[in-house]
CSV table of C-alpha atoms and ligand atoms in Angstrom, one decimal:
chain,number,residue,atom,x,y,z
A,1,MET,CA,-21.9,16.1,62.0
A,2,THR,CA,-21.2,18.8,64.5
A,3,ILE,CA,-20.7,22.3,63.4
A,4,THR,CA,-17.1,23.2,63.9
A,5,GLU,CA,-15.9,25.8,66.5
A,6,ASP,CA,-14.4,29.0,65.1
A,7,THR,CA,-11.9,31.1,67.0
A,8,GLN,CA,-11.7,34.2,64.8
A,9,HIS,CA,-14.7,36.1,66.2
A,10,THR,CA,-13.9,36.1,69.9
A,11,GLY,CA,-14.5,39.9,70.2
A,12,ASP,CA,-18.1,39.3,71.1
A,13,GLY,CA,-18.4,36.1,73.0
A,14,GLY,CA,-22.1,35.6,72.2
A,15,TRP,CA,-21.9,35.6,68.4
A,16,ARG,CA,-21.5,31.9,68.0
A,17,GLU,CA,-24.5,31.1,70.2
A,18,ARG,CA,-26.6,33.6,68.3
A,19,PHE,CA,-25.5,32.2,64.9
A,20,ASP,CA,-26.3,28.6,66.0
A,21,ALA,CA,-29.6,29.6,67.4
A,22,MET,CA,-30.5,31.4,64.1
A,23,ILE,CA,-29.6,28.3,62.1
A,24,ALA,CA,-31.6,26.1,64.5
A,25,ALA,CA,-34.6,28.4,64.2
A,26,ASP,CA,-34.3,28.4,60.4
A,27,GLU,CA,-33.7,32.2,60.3
A,28,ARG,CA,-31.8,33.9,57.6
A,29,ILE,CA,-28.2,34.9,58.1
A,30,GLU,CA,-27.4,38.3,56.6
A,31,PRO,CA,-24.0,39.8,55.6
A,32,ARG,CA,-23.9,42.0,58.7
A,33,ASP,CA,-24.1,38.9,61.0
A,34,ASP,CA,-21.0,37.2,62.4
A,35,MET,CA,-20.6,33.7,60.9
A,36,PRO,CA,-18.1,30.8,61.3
A,37,ASP,CA,-15.4,30.7,58.7
A,38,ASP,CA,-16.4,27.3,57.3
A,39,TYR,CA,-19.9,28.7,56.7
A,40,ARG,CA,-18.6,31.6,54.8
A,41,ASP,CA,-16.1,29.4,52.8
A,42,THR,CA,-18.7,26.8,51.9
A,43,LEU,CA,-21.0,29.6,50.6
A,44,VAL,CA,-18.3,31.3,48.6
A,45,ARG,CA,-17.2,28.0,47.1
A,46,GLN,CA,-20.8,26.9,46.2
A,47,ILE,CA,-22.1,30.3,45.0
A,48,ALA,CA,-18.9,31.0,42.9
A,49,GLN,CA,-19.2,27.6,41.3
A,50,HIS,CA,-22.9,28.3,40.6
A,51,ALA,CA,-22.2,31.7,39.1
A,52,HIS,CA,-19.4,30.3,36.9
A,53,SER,CA,-21.8,27.6,35.7
A,54,GLU,CA,-24.3,30.3,34.7
A,55,ILE,CA,-21.9,32.2,32.6
A,56,ILE,CA,-20.0,29.2,31.1
A,57,GLY,CA,-23.4,27.7,30.4
A,58,MET,CA,-24.1,30.5,28.0
A,59,GLN,CA,-21.6,29.0,25.5
A,60,PRO,CA,-23.2,25.8,24.4
A,61,GLU,CA,-26.5,27.5,23.7
A,62,ALA,CA,-25.1,30.6,22.2
A,63,ASN,CA,-23.6,28.2,19.6
A,64,TRP,CA,-27.1,27.9,18.2
A,65,ILE,CA,-28.3,31.6,18.2
A,66,THR,CA,-27.3,32.2,14.6
A,67,ARG,CA,-28.7,28.9,13.5
A,68,ALA,CA,-32.1,28.8,15.4
A,69,PRO,CA,-34.7,27.5,12.9
A,70,SER,CA,-36.9,30.7,13.0
A,71,LEU,CA,-36.9,34.3,14.0
A,72,LYS,CA,-39.1,33.5,17.0
A,73,ARG,CA,-36.8,30.6,18.2
A,74,LYS,CA,-33.8,33.0,17.8
A,75,ALA,CA,-35.4,35.7,19.9
A,76,VAL,CA,-36.4,33.2,22.6
A,77,LEU,CA,-32.9,31.7,22.7
A,78,LEU,CA,-31.2,35.1,22.8
A,79,ALA,CA,-33.4,36.1,25.7
A,80,LYS,CA,-32.6,32.8,27.5
A,81,VAL,CA,-28.9,33.2,27.1
A,82,GLN,CA,-29.1,36.8,28.4
A,83,ASP,CA,-31.1,35.4,31.4
A,84,GLU,CA,-28.1,33.1,32.2
A,85,ALA,CA,-25.8,36.2,32.2
A,86,GLY,CA,-28.2,37.9,34.6
A,87,HIS,CA,-28.1,34.8,36.9
A,88,GLY,CA,-24.4,35.0,36.9
A,89,LEU,CA,-24.5,38.6,38.0
A,90,TYR,CA,-27.0,38.0,40.8
A,91,LEU,CA,-24.9,35.2,42.1
A,92,TYR,CA,-21.5,37.0,41.9
A,93,SER,CA,-23.2,39.9,43.8
A,94,ALA,CA,-24.5,37.4,46.5
A,95,ALA,CA,-21.0,36.0,46.9
A,96,GLU,CA,-19.5,39.5,47.1
A,97,THR,CA,-21.6,40.2,50.2
A,98,LEU,CA,-19.3,37.5,51.8
A,99,GLY,CA,-16.2,39.6,51.1
A,100,THR,CA,-14.9,37.9,47.9
A,101,SER,CA,-14.8,40.2,44.9
A,102,ARG,CA,-16.1,39.2,41.5
A,103,ALA,CA,-12.6,39.8,40.0
A,104,GLU,CA,-11.1,37.3,42.5
A,105,MET,CA,-13.7,34.7,41.7
A,106,LEU,CA,-13.2,35.2,37.9
A,107,ASP,CA,-9.4,34.9,38.3
A,108,LEU,CA,-9.9,31.6,40.2
A,109,LEU,CA,-12.2,30.3,37.4
A,110,HIS,CA,-9.8,31.3,34.7
A,111,GLU,CA,-6.9,29.7,36.5
A,112,GLY,CA,-8.9,26.4,36.9
A,113,ARG,CA,-9.0,26.8,40.7
A,114,GLN,CA,-12.8,27.0,40.9
A,115,LYS,CA,-15.2,24.7,39.2
A,116,TYR,CA,-18.2,25.1,37.0
A,117,SER,CA,-20.9,22.5,36.3
A,118,SER,CA,-19.6,19.4,34.5
A,119,ILE,CA,-22.6,19.5,32.1
A,120,PHE,CA,-21.3,22.5,30.2
A,121,ASN,CA,-18.4,20.5,28.9
A,122,TYR,CA,-20.5,18.6,26.4
A,123,PRO,CA,-21.1,19.8,22.9
A,124,THR,CA,-24.4,21.0,21.4
A,125,LEU,CA,-24.3,19.1,18.1
A,126,THR,CA,-27.9,19.7,16.8
A,127,TRP,CA,-30.8,22.1,17.4
A,128,ALA,CA,-32.5,19.3,19.5
A,129,ASP,CA,-29.6,19.8,22.0
A,130,VAL,CA,-31.0,23.3,22.7
A,131,GLY,CA,-34.4,21.6,23.6
A,132,VAL,CA,-32.7,19.0,25.8
A,133,ILE,CA,-30.6,21.6,27.6
A,134,GLY,CA,-33.9,23.4,28.5
A,135,TRP,CA,-35.7,20.2,29.5
A,136,LEU,CA,-33.1,18.2,31.2
A,137,VAL,CA,-30.3,20.6,32.2
A,138,ASP,CA,-32.5,23.4,33.3
A,139,GLY,CA,-34.9,20.8,34.8
A,140,ALA,CA,-32.0,19.4,36.9
A,141,ALA,CA,-31.0,22.9,37.8
A,142,ILE,CA,-34.5,23.7,39.0
A,143,THR,CA,-34.6,20.5,41.1
A,144,ASN,CA,-31.4,21.4,42.7
A,145,GLN,CA,-32.1,25.1,43.1
A,146,VAL,CA,-35.7,25.4,44.3
A,147,PRO,CA,-34.6,24.2,47.8
A,148,LEU,CA,-31.8,26.8,47.7
A,149,CYS,CA,-34.5,29.5,47.8
A,150,ARG,CA,-34.7,28.4,51.5
A,151,CYS,CA,-30.9,28.5,52.0
A,152,SER,CA,-29.9,29.9,55.3
A,153,TYR,CA,-27.9,32.7,53.7
A,154,GLY,CA,-30.3,35.6,52.8
A,155,PRO,CA,-28.6,37.1,49.7
A,156,TYR,CA,-28.2,33.6,48.1
A,157,ALA,CA,-31.8,32.6,49.0
A,158,ARG,CA,-33.2,35.8,47.5
A,159,ALA,CA,-31.2,35.5,44.3
A,160,MET,CA,-32.4,32.0,43.9
A,161,VAL,CA,-36.1,33.0,43.9
A,162,ARG,CA,-35.8,35.0,40.7
A,163,ILE,CA,-33.4,32.5,39.1
A,164,CYS,CA,-35.8,29.7,39.7
A,165,LYS,CA,-38.7,31.6,38.1
A,166,GLU,CA,-36.7,32.2,35.0
A,167,GLU,CA,-35.3,28.6,34.9
A,168,SER,CA,-38.8,27.2,35.0
A,169,PHE,CA,-39.6,29.3,31.9
A,170,HIS,CA,-36.4,27.9,30.3
A,171,GLN,CA,-37.4,24.4,31.1
A,172,ARG,CA,-40.8,24.8,29.4
A,173,GLN,CA,-39.2,26.3,26.3
A,174,GLY,CA,-36.9,23.3,26.0
A,175,PHE,CA,-39.8,20.9,26.5
A,176,GLU,CA,-41.8,22.7,23.8
A,177,ILE,CA,-38.9,22.5,21.3
A,178,LEU,CA,-38.7,18.7,21.9
A,179,HIS,CA,-42.5,18.3,21.8
A,180,VAL,CA,-42.5,19.9,18.3
A,181,LEU,CA,-39.5,17.8,17.1
A,182,ALA,CA,-40.9,14.5,18.6
A,183,ARG,CA,-44.1,15.1,16.5
A,184,GLY,CA,-42.2,16.2,13.4
A,185,THR,CA,-40.6,14.3,10.5
A,186,PRO,CA,-38.8,10.9,11.3
A,187,ALA,CA,-35.5,12.8,10.9
A,188,GLN,CA,-36.6,15.4,13.5
A,189,ARG,CA,-37.8,12.7,15.9
A,190,GLU,CA,-34.5,10.9,15.5
A,191,MET,CA,-32.6,14.1,16.2
A,192,ALA,CA,-34.6,14.6,19.4
A,193,GLN,CA,-34.0,11.0,20.6
A,194,ASP,CA,-30.3,11.3,19.8
A,195,ALA,CA,-30.0,14.4,21.9
A,196,VAL,CA,-31.8,12.8,24.8
A,197,ASN,CA,-29.5,9.8,24.5
A,198,ARG,CA,-26.4,12.0,24.8
A,199,TRP,CA,-27.6,14.3,27.6
A,200,TYR,CA,-29.4,11.9,30.0
A,201,TRP,CA,-26.4,10.6,31.8
A,202,PRO,CA,-24.5,13.9,32.1
A,203,SER,CA,-27.7,15.5,33.5
A,204,LEU,CA,-27.8,12.9,36.3
A,205,MET,CA,-24.1,13.8,37.0
A,206,MET,CA,-25.0,17.4,37.5
A,207,PHE,CA,-26.2,16.6,41.1
A,208,GLY,CA,-22.6,15.8,42.1
A,209,PRO,CA,-21.0,12.6,43.5
A,210,PRO,CA,-22.9,10.0,45.4
A,211,ASP,CA,-23.7,11.0,49.0
A,212,ALA,CA,-21.0,8.7,50.4
A,213,GLU,CA,-18.4,10.5,48.4
A,214,SER,CA,-19.7,14.1,48.7
A,215,ALA,CA,-17.1,16.1,50.6
A,216,HIS,CA,-19.2,19.1,51.5
A,217,SER,CA,-22.8,17.8,51.9
A,218,ASP,CA,-22.6,17.2,55.6
A,219,THR,CA,-21.3,20.7,56.4
A,220,SER,CA,-23.7,22.3,53.9
A,221,MET,CA,-26.7,20.5,55.3
A,222,ALA,CA,-25.8,21.1,58.9
A,223,TYR,CA,-25.7,24.8,58.1
A,224,GLY,CA,-29.0,24.8,56.1
A,225,ILE,CA,-27.3,25.8,52.9
A,226,LYS,CA,-28.2,22.5,51.0
A,227,ARG,CA,-31.6,21.1,52.1
A,228,PHE,CA,-31.3,17.8,50.3
A,229,SER,CA,-28.4,15.5,49.5
A,230,ASN,CA,-27.0,15.0,46.0
A,231,ASP,CA,-28.6,11.5,45.8
A,232,GLU,CA,-32.0,12.7,47.1
A,233,LEU,CA,-32.1,15.4,44.4
A,234,ARG,CA,-31.0,13.1,41.7
A,235,GLN,CA,-33.9,10.7,42.6
A,236,LYS,CA,-36.4,13.6,42.6
A,237,PHE,CA,-35.2,14.5,39.1
A,238,VAL,CA,-35.5,11.0,37.7
A,239,ASP,CA,-39.0,10.7,39.2
A,240,MET,CA,-39.9,14.0,37.5
A,241,ILE,CA,-38.5,13.3,34.0
A,242,VAL,CA,-39.8,9.7,33.5
A,243,PRO,CA,-43.5,10.8,33.0
A,244,GLN,CA,-42.3,13.8,31.0
A,245,ALA,CA,-40.3,11.6,28.6
A,246,GLU,CA,-43.4,9.5,28.2
A,247,ALA,CA,-45.5,12.6,27.4
A,248,LEU,CA,-42.9,13.5,24.8
A,249,GLY,CA,-42.8,10.0,23.4
A,250,LEU,CA,-39.1,9.8,23.8
A,251,THR,CA,-37.0,7.1,25.5
A,252,LEU,CA,-34.6,7.6,28.3
A,253,PRO,CA,-31.4,5.6,27.5
A,254,ASP,CA,-31.4,3.6,30.7
A,255,ALA,CA,-32.3,-0.1,30.7
A,256,ASP,CA,-32.5,-0.3,34.5
A,257,LEU,CA,-35.2,2.5,34.7
A,258,VAL,CA,-38.2,0.8,36.4
A,259,TRP,CA,-40.8,1.9,39.0
A,260,ASN,CA,-40.0,0.4,42.4
A,261,GLU,CA,-43.3,0.0,44.2
A,262,ARG,CA,-41.6,-0.6,47.6
A,263,ARG,CA,-39.5,2.6,47.5
A,264,GLY,CA,-42.2,4.7,45.7
A,265,HIS,CA,-39.5,5.9,43.3
A,266,TYR,CA,-38.0,4.9,39.9
A,267,ASP,CA,-34.8,2.7,40.1
A,268,PHE,CA,-32.2,3.8,37.6
A,269,GLY,CA,-28.9,2.5,36.2
A,270,GLU,CA,-25.4,2.9,37.5
A,271,ILE,CA,-23.8,6.3,36.6
A,272,ASP,CA,-20.3,6.1,35.0
A,273,TRP,CA,-18.5,8.0,37.7
A,274,SER,CA,-15.2,7.6,35.9
A,275,GLU,CA,-16.5,9.9,33.1
A,276,PHE,CA,-17.7,12.4,35.7
A,277,LYS,CA,-14.2,12.4,37.4
A,278,GLN,CA,-12.5,12.9,34.0
A,279,VAL,CA,-14.8,15.9,33.2
A,280,LEU,CA,-14.0,17.4,36.6
A,281,LYS,CA,-10.3,16.9,35.9
A,282,GLY,CA,-10.6,19.0,32.7
A,283,ASN,CA,-10.7,16.1,30.3
A,284,GLY,CA,-14.3,16.4,29.1
A,285,PRO,CA,-15.1,16.8,25.4
A,286,CYS,CA,-15.2,20.7,25.6
A,287,ASN,CA,-13.4,21.7,28.8
A,288,ARG,CA,-10.4,23.4,27.1
A,289,GLN,CA,-12.6,25.1,24.5
A,290,ARG,CA,-15.0,26.5,27.2
A,291,LEU,CA,-12.2,27.9,29.4
A,292,GLU,CA,-10.4,29.4,26.4
A,293,ARG,CA,-13.5,31.1,25.2
A,294,ARG,CA,-14.2,32.4,28.7
A,295,ARG,CA,-10.7,33.8,29.1
A,296,ALA,CA,-11.0,35.4,25.7
A,297,ALA,CA,-14.4,37.0,26.5
A,298,HIS,CA,-12.9,38.4,29.7
A,299,ALA,CA,-10.0,39.9,27.9
A,300,ASP,CA,-12.3,41.3,25.2
A,301,GLY,CA,-14.4,43.0,27.9
A,302,ALA,CA,-11.4,44.7,29.5
A,303,TRP,CA,-12.3,48.1,27.8
A,304,VAL,CA,-15.8,47.9,29.4
A,305,ARG,CA,-14.4,47.5,32.9
A,306,GLU,CA,-11.9,50.3,32.3
A,307,ALA,CA,-14.7,52.6,30.9
A,308,ALA,CA,-16.9,51.8,33.9
A,309,ARG,CA,-14.0,52.6,36.3
A,310,ALA,CA,-13.3,55.9,34.6
A,311,HIS,CA,-17.0,56.8,34.6
A,312,ALA,CA,-17.2,56.0,38.4
A,313,ALA,CA,-14.1,58.1,39.0
A,314,ASN,CA,-15.6,61.0,37.0
A,315,ARG,CA,-18.9,60.8,38.9
A,316,ALA,CA,-17.1,60.7,42.3
A,317,ALA,CA,-15.0,63.7,41.3
A,318,ARG,CA,-18.1,65.6,40.2
A,319,THR,CA,-19.9,64.7,43.5
A,320,ARG,CA,-16.9,66.0,45.5
A,321,GLU,CA,-16.8,69.2,43.5
A,322,GLU,CA,-20.5,69.8,44.0
A,323,ALA,CA,-20.1,69.1,47.7
A,324,THR,CA,-17.3,71.7,48.0
A,325,PRO,CA,-18.7,75.0,49.2
B,1,3HC,N1,-19.8,19.7,38.1
B,1,3HC,C1,-18.7,20.2,38.6
B,1,3HC,N2,-18.3,20.0,39.8
B,1,3HC,C2,-19.1,19.3,40.7
B,1,3HC,C3,-20.3,18.8,40.3
B,1,3HC,C4,-20.7,19.0,38.9
B,1,3HC,N3,-21.8,18.4,38.5
B,1,3HC,N4,-20.8,18.2,41.3
B,1,3HC,C5,-20.0,18.3,42.4
B,1,3HC,N5,-18.9,19.0,42.0
B,1,3HC,C6,-17.7,19.4,42.7
B,1,3HC,C7,-18.0,20.2,43.9
B,1,3HC,O1,-18.1,21.6,43.6
B,1,3HC,C8,-16.9,19.9,44.8
B,1,3HC,O2,-15.7,20.5,44.3
B,1,3HC,P1,-14.9,21.6,45.2
B,1,3HC,O3,-14.5,20.9,46.5
B,1,3HC,O4,-13.7,22.0,44.4
B,1,3HC,O5,-15.8,22.8,45.5
B,1,3HC,C9,-16.7,18.4,44.6
B,1,3HC,O6,-17.2,18.2,43.3
B,1,3HC,C10,-17.4,17.5,45.6
B,1,3HC,O7,-18.8,17.6,45.5
B,1,3HC,P2,-19.8,17.8,46.8
B,1,3HC,O8,-21.0,17.0,46.5
B,1,3HC,O9,-19.1,17.7,48.0
B,1,3HC,O10,-20.1,19.4,46.5
B,1,3HC,P3,-21.3,20.3,46.9
B,1,3HC,O11,-21.8,20.0,48.3
B,1,3HC,O12,-21.0,21.7,46.6
B,1,3HC,O13,-22.5,19.8,45.9
B,1,3HC,C11,-23.6,20.7,44.0
B,1,3HC,C12,-22.4,19.9,44.5
B,1,3HC,C13,-24.9,19.9,44.2
B,1,3HC,C14,-23.4,21.0,42.5
B,1,3HC,C15,-23.7,22.0,44.8
B,1,3HC,O14,-22.5,22.8,44.7
B,1,3HC,C16,-24.8,22.9,44.4
B,1,3HC,O15,-26.0,22.7,44.8
B,1,3HC,N6,-24.5,24.0,43.8
B,1,3HC,C17,-25.5,25.1,43.4
B,1,3HC,C18,-26.1,24.8,42.1
B,1,3HC,C19,-25.1,24.8,41.0
B,1,3HC,O16,-24.0,25.1,41.1
B,1,3HC,N7,-25.6,24.4,39.8
B,1,3HC,C20,-24.9,24.4,38.7
B,1,3HC,C21,-25.8,23.7,37.7
B,1,3HC,S1,-25.9,24.5,36.2
B,1,3HC,C22,-26.7,26.0,36.4
B,1,3HC,O17,-27.1,26.3,37.5
B,1,3HC,C23,-26.9,26.8,35.2
B,1,3HC,C24,-28.3,26.8,34.7
B,1,3HC,O18,-28.4,27.7,33.7
B,1,3HC,C25,-28.6,25.5,34.1
């Protein structure tokens, strides 16, 4: 793919060459730098989608905070859900450096014009689902997001460093929940296996459509935003979780999962892309519920935004008064 020409920055004839040279040299682009519109648009689209995933992703796990099986589990889960809110904030801030406000992005989410990850449209039916979200969902997120720490856009890359550190703690807490359940009573073991059965395929869908159908991968990779394709990351993830499932003593529900000596990777079964498309269209098991809850939370928080604005106005007025001789 060739990076497209852009005509909006003709004031300084050299900006495009400088931008291309920085991308070629794997240097970071910063908010002050001129950039082509499709670079900016791709970043805003991806970072907004990512931020929305973090805050909608709080819902399925928050569902278990009051029912966590011990005080310790409750404290850990509470901290994890708060971490996800923090990730949303870092990411909205990174997107804001590109000139799109958080309010605009949230409006687009609430109107269904920007997406969030398909995975959060599935229900958390048992406590084991909290373990599987940590192990598989956060595990998939880490696989996808560690390369984003090397993203060509500085503010996104820097936000990802901290997010990935926290996600790797999240993954371990999920693995540990499953480890305990898998060695517990037959009913606990069965609950863990049932959760793995329900989340395995949706977690493979998190990486997005197959490369041949991925609309944005070429542009993203040419610009050093994405470093690996959707299929490459999906394969990395499968290769990572197979030995982990063995260590847990749980089975991945995929009859075609087999080590391929020639490829040096695990082969895995065909994903049901019609299910993925339905979830993206808004017809997953929890799409409506998730968006309704999000809109309600936003409306409930209106007084906080008003108070913050009033406080900022008061401070600005005080600063002006103090500056007046
Ligand atoms: N769920 C919802 N939408 C998805 C999707 C998924 N699993 N996979 C792809 N899509 C959407 C894309 O956003 C795009 O829609 P758009 O044109 O309206 O923006 C469309 O399907 C075509 O897909 P592409 O492959 O062309 O899109 P991308 O190049 O953007 O690749 C991606 C998709 C790999 C998800 C990429 O956006 C990405 O790496 N995003 C950053 C990471 C991210 O968003 N992760 C969310 C996971 S959950 C999470 O982080 C929370 C944590 O707490 C677990």
